[in-house]
Amino acid sequence: MVEKNVYQVADWNGQSGERWVAYQARLDAMMTVFGQAAIDAAAPAASERVLDVGCGAGASSLDLAARVGVGGHVLGVDISEPLIGRARTLAPQDTPALFQVADASSAELPQGAFDILFSRFGVMFFDDPTAAFVHMRHALRPGGRVAFVCWRGMAENDWVRLPMGAIMGIVPPTAPPHPEAPGPFSFGDQKRVERILTAAGFTDIAIAPFDASIPFGEGGTRDAAIDDAVEMTLEVGPLARALADQPDDIRARASAAVRAAFAGLPGERSVMIDGAAWIVTARNSGGHSSASALPPP
């Protein structure tokens, strides 16, 4: 049995969503290079229509909107009301991007309305990813394209591996999550991703590794950048979850250990740390079943 999804809607509409909004600029800076690689793989053209799944605060949607232009359309969907609120705040008035609070795995989506199904780190959290991709495929026109970026395994991503390793012996160990449990690294297995997309009815599946150095945190000096990176690590992501119920003394020791780990990394205004992802592309070769339109935002 795959364990229960801890990345619940209520969480993204509560503390997790609020923390992501607070760190929005720094988190987007972390993910920009990966998102741009996925957008390049999607190759959006003028006047195309794009569904951006798990759009967060909208950075990827706005980048896509710049590619499709005023004749195109981008619909960014996310389950987090705080993040969608932030996306609407950041969006220029004349952008062809709209934002909707919705779960793309079950929301009523207009049948065959999109040329591209896109996501920047937003497709790894579905309880039933095959069913989710079947549902989303119906929103793609026949021949429509899929392009998304997802993390590879935790062991390949130093931005998590390093701080999580630093707290070993400080925080009581917990059982590792099932590798297929919904979460940031649930698409780490290339073969699993291929199976999911094949079962969901996609063809021409291509999965390529993409590695980049991530700017983690920011500050006017190296020490300030390290302090900011530590704070962000303690507030957002897997380490934040590991420390959520720990007393202050344990959190303080963990913070010191993570800071020591980050101090050994390069970077002056940010801590530069390795990230490893897959760039995934595919195509919808088939027809659709009936679906009705997404309600207006």
CSV table of C-alpha atoms in Angstrom, one decimal, residues 182-285:
chain,number,residue,atom,x,y,z
A,182,PRO,CA,3.0,11.5,-3.2
A,183,GLY,CA,5.8,14.0,-2.6
A,184,PRO,CA,8.5,15.9,-4.3
A,185,PHE,CA,10.6,12.8,-5.2
A,186,SER,CA,7.8,10.4,-6.2
A,187,PHE,CA,8.7,10.7,-9.9
A,188,GLY,CA,12.4,10.0,-9.2
A,189,ASP,CA,12.1,6.6,-11.0
A,190,GLN,CA,12.3,7.2,-14.7
A,191,LYS,CA,10.6,3.8,-15.5
A,192,ARG,CA,7.7,4.7,-13.2
A,193,VAL,CA,7.1,8.0,-14.9
A,194,GLU,CA,7.1,6.2,-18.3
A,195,ARG,CA,4.6,3.6,-17.0
A,196,ILE,CA,2.3,6.3,-15.7
A,197,LEU,CA,2.2,8.3,-18.9
A,198,THR,CA,1.9,5.1,-21.1
A,199,ALA,CA,-1.0,3.9,-19.0
A,200,ALA,CA,-2.6,7.3,-19.2
A,201,GLY,CA,-2.6,7.2,-23.0
A,202,PHE,CA,0.4,9.3,-24.0
A,203,THR,CA,2.9,8.4,-26.7
A,204,ASP,CA,6.3,9.7,-27.8
A,205,ILE,CA,7.5,9.8,-24.2
A,206,ALA,CA,11.0,11.1,-23.7
A,207,ILE,CA,12.6,11.5,-20.3
A,208,ALA,CA,16.0,13.3,-20.1
A,209,PRO,CA,18.1,14.2,-17.0
A,210,PHE,CA,18.7,17.8,-16.3
A,211,ASP,CA,21.2,19.0,-13.6
A,212,ALA,CA,21.7,22.5,-12.4
A,213,SER,CA,23.2,24.4,-9.5
A,214,ILE,CA,20.4,26.0,-7.4
A,215,PRO,CA,20.7,29.4,-5.7
A,216,PHE,CA,19.4,28.6,-2.2
A,217,GLY,CA,18.5,31.6,-0.1
A,218,GLU,CA,19.8,35.1,-0.7
A,219,GLY,CA,21.7,37.8,1.2
A,220,GLY,CA,23.9,40.9,0.8
A,221,THR,CA,26.8,39.0,2.2
A,222,ARG,CA,27.9,35.4,2.2
A,223,ASP,CA,27.0,35.0,5.9
A,224,ALA,CA,23.6,36.5,5.4
A,225,ALA,CA,23.0,34.3,2.4
A,226,ILE,CA,23.9,31.2,4.5
A,227,ASP,CA,21.6,32.3,7.3
A,228,ASP,CA,18.8,32.9,4.8
A,229,ALA,CA,19.3,29.4,3.3
A,230,VAL,CA,19.2,27.8,6.7
A,231,GLU,CA,16.0,29.7,7.6
A,232,MET,CA,14.3,28.7,4.4
A,233,THR,CA,15.3,25.0,4.8
A,234,LEU,CA,13.8,25.0,8.3
A,235,GLU,CA,10.6,26.6,7.0
A,236,VAL,CA,9.8,25.0,3.6
A,237,GLY,CA,10.2,21.4,2.3
A,238,PRO,CA,11.2,18.0,3.6
A,239,LEU,CA,13.5,19.2,6.5
A,240,ALA,CA,10.8,21.5,7.7
A,241,ARG,CA,8.4,18.6,7.9
A,242,ALA,CA,11.0,16.5,9.8
A,243,LEU,CA,11.4,19.3,12.4
A,244,ALA,CA,7.7,20.3,12.6
A,245,ASP,CA,7.1,18.8,16.0
A,246,GLN,CA,10.6,19.0,17.5
A,247,PRO,CA,11.3,21.1,20.6
A,248,ASP,CA,13.3,24.4,20.4
A,249,ASP,CA,16.6,22.9,21.5
A,250,ILE,CA,16.5,20.2,18.8
A,251,ARG,CA,15.6,22.8,16.2
A,252,ALA,CA,18.5,24.9,17.3
A,253,ARG,CA,21.0,22.0,17.1
A,254,ALA,CA,19.6,21.1,13.7
A,255,SER,CA,19.9,24.7,12.5
A,256,ALA,CA,23.6,24.8,13.5
A,257,ALA,CA,24.3,21.5,11.8
A,258,VAL,CA,22.6,22.6,8.6
A,259,ARG,CA,24.5,25.9,8.7
A,260,ALA,CA,27.8,24.1,9.0
A,261,ALA,CA,26.8,21.9,6.0
A,262,PHE,CA,25.9,25.0,3.9
A,263,ALA,CA,29.0,26.8,4.9
A,264,GLY,CA,31.1,24.4,2.8
A,265,LEU,CA,29.2,25.2,-0.4
A,266,PRO,CA,30.1,27.9,-2.9
A,267,GLY,CA,28.2,31.1,-3.5
A,268,GLU,CA,28.4,34.7,-2.3
A,269,ARG,CA,24.8,36.1,-2.5
A,270,SER,CA,23.2,32.6,-2.4
A,271,VAL,CA,24.3,29.1,-1.4
A,272,MET,CA,24.8,27.2,-4.6
A,273,ILE,CA,23.7,23.6,-4.2
A,274,ASP,CA,23.1,20.8,-6.8
A,275,GLY,CA,19.7,19.8,-8.1
A,276,ALA,CA,18.8,16.9,-10.3
A,277,ALA,CA,15.6,16.7,-12.3
A,278,TRP,CA,13.9,15.0,-15.3
A,279,ILE,CA,12.6,16.9,-18.3
A,280,VAL,CA,9.6,14.9,-19.5
A,281,THR,CA,7.8,15.3,-22.8
A,282,ALA,CA,5.0,13.3,-24.4
A,283,ARG,CA,2.2,13.6,-26.8
A,284,ASN,CA,-1.6,12.9,-26.8
A,285,SER,CA,-2.3,10.7,-29.7
